[in-house]
Amino acid sequence: TMEFKQVVMSRRSVRAYLDKSIPQNVLEEIIEAGLYAPSATNLQPWYFVVISSEEQREKLTAVMKRVADSVEGNLCKFAKHPQVVNSTLHFLRSLGGAPTCVLAFCQKPDYPYAKEIVLQSVAAAIENILLAAVDHGLGGCWMTAPIEAMVGDELRDTFADGKGQLVAALTLGYPAGEQPSAPPRKEDRYKFI
């Protein structure tokens, strides 16, 4: 395992994976890391669906092809970088060949708290999962395109009936090729007072 700082600093959004399955015990450790995230008043409002079987990945990929078609027009902000548009669409349509995908849901919409408070708890769990993946030599990508394409309810009904709102989809796997370095950090993002 890596030092914590190395895990945090080396995490990247990985969009291409080797054709190599992730051992079940590793997946269990990664998901367990998510379960130990902080949550508002210990609600633990998350529900994760770990998709590793070929049949279930094909179902997800079929939906993601429609997601790519739906969000393609929104990628116009990258018009000067057509390779970014093409690689993003290819990733969404193929999930980068990821052997495992995780769908993260927020259960029980009737909590007596603002929706944003509960969603923050699920987001913390997602980050734990991604960092645990890096610690195991894996890569991942946090995707919100299914929400943008408004297929969250369809994914819930297909994979997690009754388990709440989709928060994000993640790909997990062994990275293929060399990973990019971190983009420069934007300035003026914090202060000490």
mmCIF file of C-alpha atoms in Angstrom:
data_model
loop_
_atom_site.group_PDB
_atom_site.id
_atom_site.type_symbol
_atom_site.label_atom_id
_atom_site.label_comp_id
_atom_site.label_asym_id
_atom_site.label_seq_id
_atom_site.Cartn_x
_atom_site.Cartn_y
_atom_site.Cartn_z
ATOM 1 C CA THR A 1 0.000 0.000 0.000
ATOM 2 C CA MET A 2 1.021 3.606 -0.585
ATOM 3 C CA GLU A 3 1.521 6.486 1.763
ATOM 4 C CA PHE A 4 -1.692 8.486 2.111
ATOM 5 C CA LYS A 5 -0.291 11.621 0.438
ATOM 6 C CA GLN A 6 0.840 9.543 -2.548
ATOM 7 C CA VAL A 7 -2.649 8.027 -2.873
ATOM 8 C CA VAL A 8 -4.283 11.454 -2.873
ATOM 9 C CA MET A 9 -1.770 13.093 -5.210
ATOM 10 C CA SER A 10 -1.705 10.232 -7.730
ATOM 11 C CA ARG A 11 -5.466 9.791 -8.129
ATOM 12 C CA ARG A 12 -6.516 10.585 -11.697
ATOM 13 C CA SER A 13 -9.670 10.112 -13.742
ATOM 14 C CA VAL A 14 -8.756 6.937 -15.609
ATOM 15 C CA ARG A 15 -10.640 6.370 -18.864
ATOM 16 C CA ALA A 16 -8.896 3.284 -20.308
ATOM 17 C CA TYR A 17 -8.461 -0.042 -18.555
ATOM 18 C CA LEU A 18 -6.708 -3.349 -19.050
ATOM 19 C CA ASP A 19 -8.809 -6.423 -19.750
ATOM 20 C CA LYS A 20 -8.168 -7.779 -16.253
ATOM 21 C CA SER A 21 -10.779 -8.459 -13.612
ATOM 22 C CA ILE A 22 -10.485 -7.122 -10.080
ATOM 23 C CA PRO A 23 -10.349 -9.814 -7.372
ATOM 24 C CA GLN A 24 -13.498 -10.013 -5.259
ATOM 25 C CA ASN A 25 -11.628 -9.424 -1.991
ATOM 26 C CA VAL A 26 -10.135 -6.206 -3.411
ATOM 27 C CA LEU A 27 -13.573 -4.989 -4.504
ATOM 28 C CA GLU A 28 -14.912 -5.725 -1.035
ATOM 29 C CA GLU A 29 -12.102 -3.703 0.595
ATOM 30 C CA ILE A 30 -12.710 -0.804 -1.776
ATOM 31 C CA ILE A 31 -16.448 -0.710 -1.102
ATOM 32 C CA GLU A 32 -15.837 -1.080 2.628
ATOM 33 C CA ALA A 33 -13.725 2.095 2.457
ATOM 34 C CA GLY A 34 -16.786 3.838 1.059
ATOM 35 C CA LEU A 35 -18.919 2.557 3.914
ATOM 36 C CA TYR A 36 -16.584 4.255 6.396
ATOM 37 C CA ALA A 37 -17.049 7.740 4.962
ATOM 38 C CA PRO A 38 -18.406 10.458 7.219
ATOM 39 C CA SER A 39 -22.129 11.083 6.895
ATOM 40 C CA ALA A 40 -24.533 13.657 8.263
ATOM 41 C CA THR A 41 -25.757 12.488 11.700
ATOM 42 C CA ASN A 42 -24.452 9.010 10.795
ATOM 43 C CA LEU A 43 -27.221 8.476 8.225
ATOM 44 C CA GLN A 44 -24.983 6.322 5.999
ATOM 45 C CA PRO A 45 -27.447 7.056 3.165
ATOM 46 C CA TRP A 46 -25.474 5.375 0.388
ATOM 47 C CA TYR A 47 -26.271 2.255 -1.598
ATOM 48 C CA PHE A 48 -23.709 0.839 -4.027
ATOM 49 C CA VAL A 49 -24.248 -1.576 -6.889
ATOM 50 C CA VAL A 50 -20.974 -3.196 -7.973
ATOM 51 C CA ILE A 51 -21.288 -4.385 -11.561
ATOM 52 C CA SER A 52 -18.674 -6.912 -12.655
ATOM 53 C CA SER A 53 -20.533 -9.587 -14.620
ATOM 54 C CA GLU A 54 -20.370 -9.318 -18.401
ATOM 55 C CA GLU A 55 -24.155 -9.473 -18.721
ATOM 56 C CA GLN A 56 -24.735 -6.585 -16.305
ATOM 57 C CA ARG A 57 -21.876 -4.509 -17.784
ATOM 58 C CA GLU A 58 -23.491 -4.903 -21.221
ATOM 59 C CA LYS A 59 -26.779 -3.566 -19.824
ATOM 60 C CA LEU A 60 -24.964 -0.568 -18.366
ATOM 61 C CA THR A 61 -22.954 0.023 -21.553
ATOM 62 C CA ALA A 62 -26.172 0.061 -23.615
ATOM 63 C CA VAL A 63 -27.500 2.877 -21.420
ATOM 64 C CA MET A 64 -24.161 4.707 -21.504
ATOM 65 C CA LYS A 65 -24.178 4.741 -25.314
ATOM 66 C CA ARG A 66 -27.396 6.733 -25.116
ATOM 67 C CA VAL A 67 -25.818 8.944 -22.446
ATOM 68 C CA ALA A 68 -22.950 9.751 -24.826
ATOM 69 C CA ASP A 69 -25.402 10.680 -27.579
ATOM 70 C CA SER A 70 -27.349 12.865 -25.141
ATOM 71 C CA VAL A 71 -24.381 14.850 -23.812
ATOM 72 C CA GLU A 72 -22.473 15.169 -27.086
ATOM 73 C CA GLY A 73 -23.892 18.640 -27.759
ATOM 74 C CA ASN A 74 -22.805 19.830 -24.316
ATOM 75 C CA LEU A 75 -19.181 19.126 -25.189
ATOM 76 C CA CYS A 76 -19.122 22.149 -27.511
ATOM 77 C CA LYS A 77 -17.077 23.964 -24.858
ATOM 78 C CA PHE A 78 -14.198 21.724 -26.024
ATOM 79 C CA ALA A 79 -14.681 22.584 -29.717
ATOM 80 C CA LYS A 80 -11.038 23.713 -29.994
ATOM 81 C CA HIS A 81 -9.980 20.305 -28.651
ATOM 82 C CA PRO A 82 -11.759 17.722 -30.818
ATOM 83 C CA GLN A 83 -9.577 14.931 -29.396
ATOM 84 C CA VAL A 84 -11.069 15.646 -25.943
ATOM 85 C CA VAL A 85 -14.593 15.402 -27.344
ATOM 86 C CA ASN A 86 -13.836 12.182 -29.213
ATOM 87 C CA SER A 87 -12.066 10.516 -26.297
ATOM 88 C CA THR A 88 -14.835 11.525 -23.877
ATOM 89 C CA LEU A 89 -17.542 10.121 -26.137
ATOM 90 C CA HIS A 90 -15.550 6.929 -26.714
ATOM 91 C CA PHE A 91 -15.114 6.517 -22.962
ATOM 92 C CA LEU A 92 -18.811 7.029 -22.240
ATOM 93 C CA ARG A 93 -19.811 4.542 -24.948
ATOM 94 C CA SER A 94 -17.314 1.857 -23.926
ATOM 95 C CA LEU A 95 -16.679 2.713 -20.258
ATOM 96 C CA GLY A 96 -13.029 2.433 -21.224
ATOM 97 C CA GLY A 97 -13.246 -1.352 -21.038
ATOM 98 C CA ALA A 98 -13.574 -1.142 -17.241
ATOM 99 C CA PRO A 99 -14.037 -4.588 -15.698
ATOM 100 C CA THR A 100 -16.117 -3.119 -12.873
ATOM 101 C CA CYS A 101 -18.517 -0.226 -12.526
ATOM 102 C CA VAL A 102 -20.119 1.064 -9.361
ATOM 103 C CA LEU A 103 -23.435 2.877 -9.258
ATOM 104 C CA ALA A 104 -23.807 5.085 -6.183
ATOM 105 C CA PHE A 105 -27.297 5.856 -4.951
ATOM 106 C CA CYS A 106 -28.669 8.059 -2.193
ATOM 107 C CA GLN A 107 -31.329 6.143 -0.291
ATOM 108 C CA LYS A 108 -34.402 7.465 1.495
ATOM 109 C CA PRO A 109 -35.289 10.850 0.006
ATOM 110 C CA ASP A 110 -37.521 11.506 3.033
ATOM 111 C CA TYR A 111 -34.686 12.335 5.439
ATOM 112 C CA PRO A 112 -35.551 15.494 7.411
ATOM 113 C CA TYR A 113 -32.470 17.239 6.027
ATOM 114 C CA ALA A 114 -31.750 19.309 2.944
ATOM 115 C CA LYS A 115 -31.046 17.073 -0.036
ATOM 116 C CA GLU A 116 -27.587 18.638 -0.414
ATOM 117 C CA ILE A 117 -26.599 17.512 3.077
ATOM 118 C CA VAL A 118 -27.408 13.880 2.334
ATOM 119 C CA LEU A 119 -25.761 14.017 -1.111
ATOM 120 C CA GLN A 120 -22.543 15.268 0.497
ATOM 121 C CA SER A 121 -22.420 12.061 2.532
ATOM 122 C CA VAL A 122 -22.667 9.901 -0.592
ATOM 123 C CA ALA A 123 -20.045 12.046 -2.318
ATOM 124 C CA ALA A 124 -17.660 11.481 0.610
ATOM 125 C CA ALA A 125 -18.182 7.721 0.244
ATOM 126 C CA ILE A 126 -17.469 7.921 -3.493
ATOM 127 C CA GLU A 127 -14.185 9.718 -2.844
ATOM 128 C CA ASN A 128 -13.205 7.049 -0.299
ATOM 129 C CA ILE A 129 -13.880 4.377 -2.940
ATOM 130 C CA LEU A 130 -11.729 6.136 -5.527
ATOM 131 C CA LEU A 131 -8.854 6.631 -3.080
ATOM 132 C CA ALA A 132 -9.049 3.004 -1.920
ATOM 133 C CA ALA A 133 -8.925 1.937 -5.573
ATOM 134 C CA VAL A 134 -5.688 3.896 -6.080
ATOM 135 C CA ASP A 135 -4.250 2.296 -2.956
ATOM 136 C CA HIS A 136 -4.858 -1.107 -4.598
ATOM 137 C CA GLY A 137 -3.134 -0.099 -7.844
ATOM 138 C CA LEU A 138 -6.415 0.579 -9.631
ATOM 139 C CA GLY A 139 -7.827 3.599 -11.353
ATOM 140 C CA GLY A 140 -11.314 4.993 -11.488
ATOM 141 C CA CYS A 141 -13.447 7.693 -12.994
ATOM 142 C CA TRP A 142 -16.324 9.533 -11.312
ATOM 143 C CA MET A 143 -19.070 10.081 -13.900
ATOM 144 C CA THR A 144 -22.036 12.396 -13.612
ATOM 145 C CA ALA A 145 -22.980 12.220 -17.316
ATOM 146 C CA PRO A 146 -25.827 9.760 -16.567
ATOM 147 C CA ILE A 147 -27.436 12.427 -14.384
ATOM 148 C CA GLU A 148 -26.910 15.085 -17.045
ATOM 149 C CA ALA A 149 -28.559 12.727 -19.567
ATOM 150 C CA MET A 150 -31.400 12.109 -17.099
ATOM 151 C CA VAL A 151 -31.081 8.311 -16.993
ATOM 152 C CA GLY A 152 -30.684 8.096 -13.208
ATOM 153 C CA ASP A 153 -34.179 6.688 -12.692
ATOM 154 C CA GLU A 154 -33.643 4.115 -15.437
ATOM 155 C CA LEU A 155 -30.372 2.973 -13.870
ATOM 156 C CA ARG A 156 -32.013 2.777 -10.448
ATOM 157 C CA ASP A 157 -34.959 0.783 -11.815
ATOM 158 C CA THR A 158 -32.617 -1.577 -13.692
ATOM 159 C CA PHE A 159 -29.914 -2.125 -11.076
ATOM 160 C CA ALA A 160 -31.188 -0.957 -7.660
ATOM 161 C CA ASP A 161 -34.961 -0.823 -7.606
ATOM 162 C CA GLY A 162 -36.215 1.235 -4.705
ATOM 163 C CA LYS A 163 -32.766 2.358 -3.572
ATOM 164 C CA GLY A 164 -33.076 6.063 -4.239
ATOM 165 C CA GLN A 165 -31.487 8.679 -6.435
ATOM 166 C CA LEU A 166 -28.413 8.028 -8.582
ATOM 167 C CA VAL A 167 -25.529 10.221 -7.434
ATOM 168 C CA ALA A 168 -22.777 9.001 -9.768
ATOM 169 C CA ALA A 169 -21.413 6.093 -11.735
ATOM 170 C CA LEU A 170 -17.796 5.013 -11.326
ATOM 171 C CA THR A 171 -15.522 2.920 -13.471
ATOM 172 C CA LEU A 172 -12.837 0.840 -11.754
ATOM 173 C CA GLY A 173 -9.978 -1.181 -13.188
ATOM 174 C CA TYR A 174 -6.278 -1.521 -13.841
ATOM 175 C CA PRO A 175 -5.168 1.522 -15.860
ATOM 176 C CA ALA A 176 -4.074 0.918 -19.440
ATOM 177 C CA GLY A 177 -1.051 2.908 -20.535
ATOM 178 C CA GLU A 178 0.653 5.774 -18.814
ATOM 179 C CA GLN A 179 -1.629 8.061 -16.848
ATOM 180 C CA PRO A 180 -1.556 11.810 -17.368
ATOM 181 C CA SER A 181 0.032 14.067 -14.823
ATOM 182 C CA ALA A 182 -2.236 16.244 -12.730
ATOM 183 C CA PRO A 183 -3.401 19.411 -14.421
ATOM 184 C CA PRO A 184 -2.149 22.569 -12.731
ATOM 185 C CA ARG A 185 -4.128 23.543 -9.652
ATOM 186 C CA LYS A 186 -6.127 26.745 -10.036
ATOM 187 C CA GLU A 187 -4.987 29.694 -8.001
ATOM 188 C CA ASP A 188 -6.923 31.560 -5.346
ATOM 189 C CA ARG A 189 -8.782 28.497 -4.069
ATOM 190 C CA TYR A 190 -8.076 28.917 -0.351
ATOM 191 C CA LYS A 191 -6.825 31.274 2.305
ATOM 192 C CA PHE A 192 -5.577 31.051 5.858
ATOM 193 C CA ILE A 193 -7.047 33.549 8.288
#
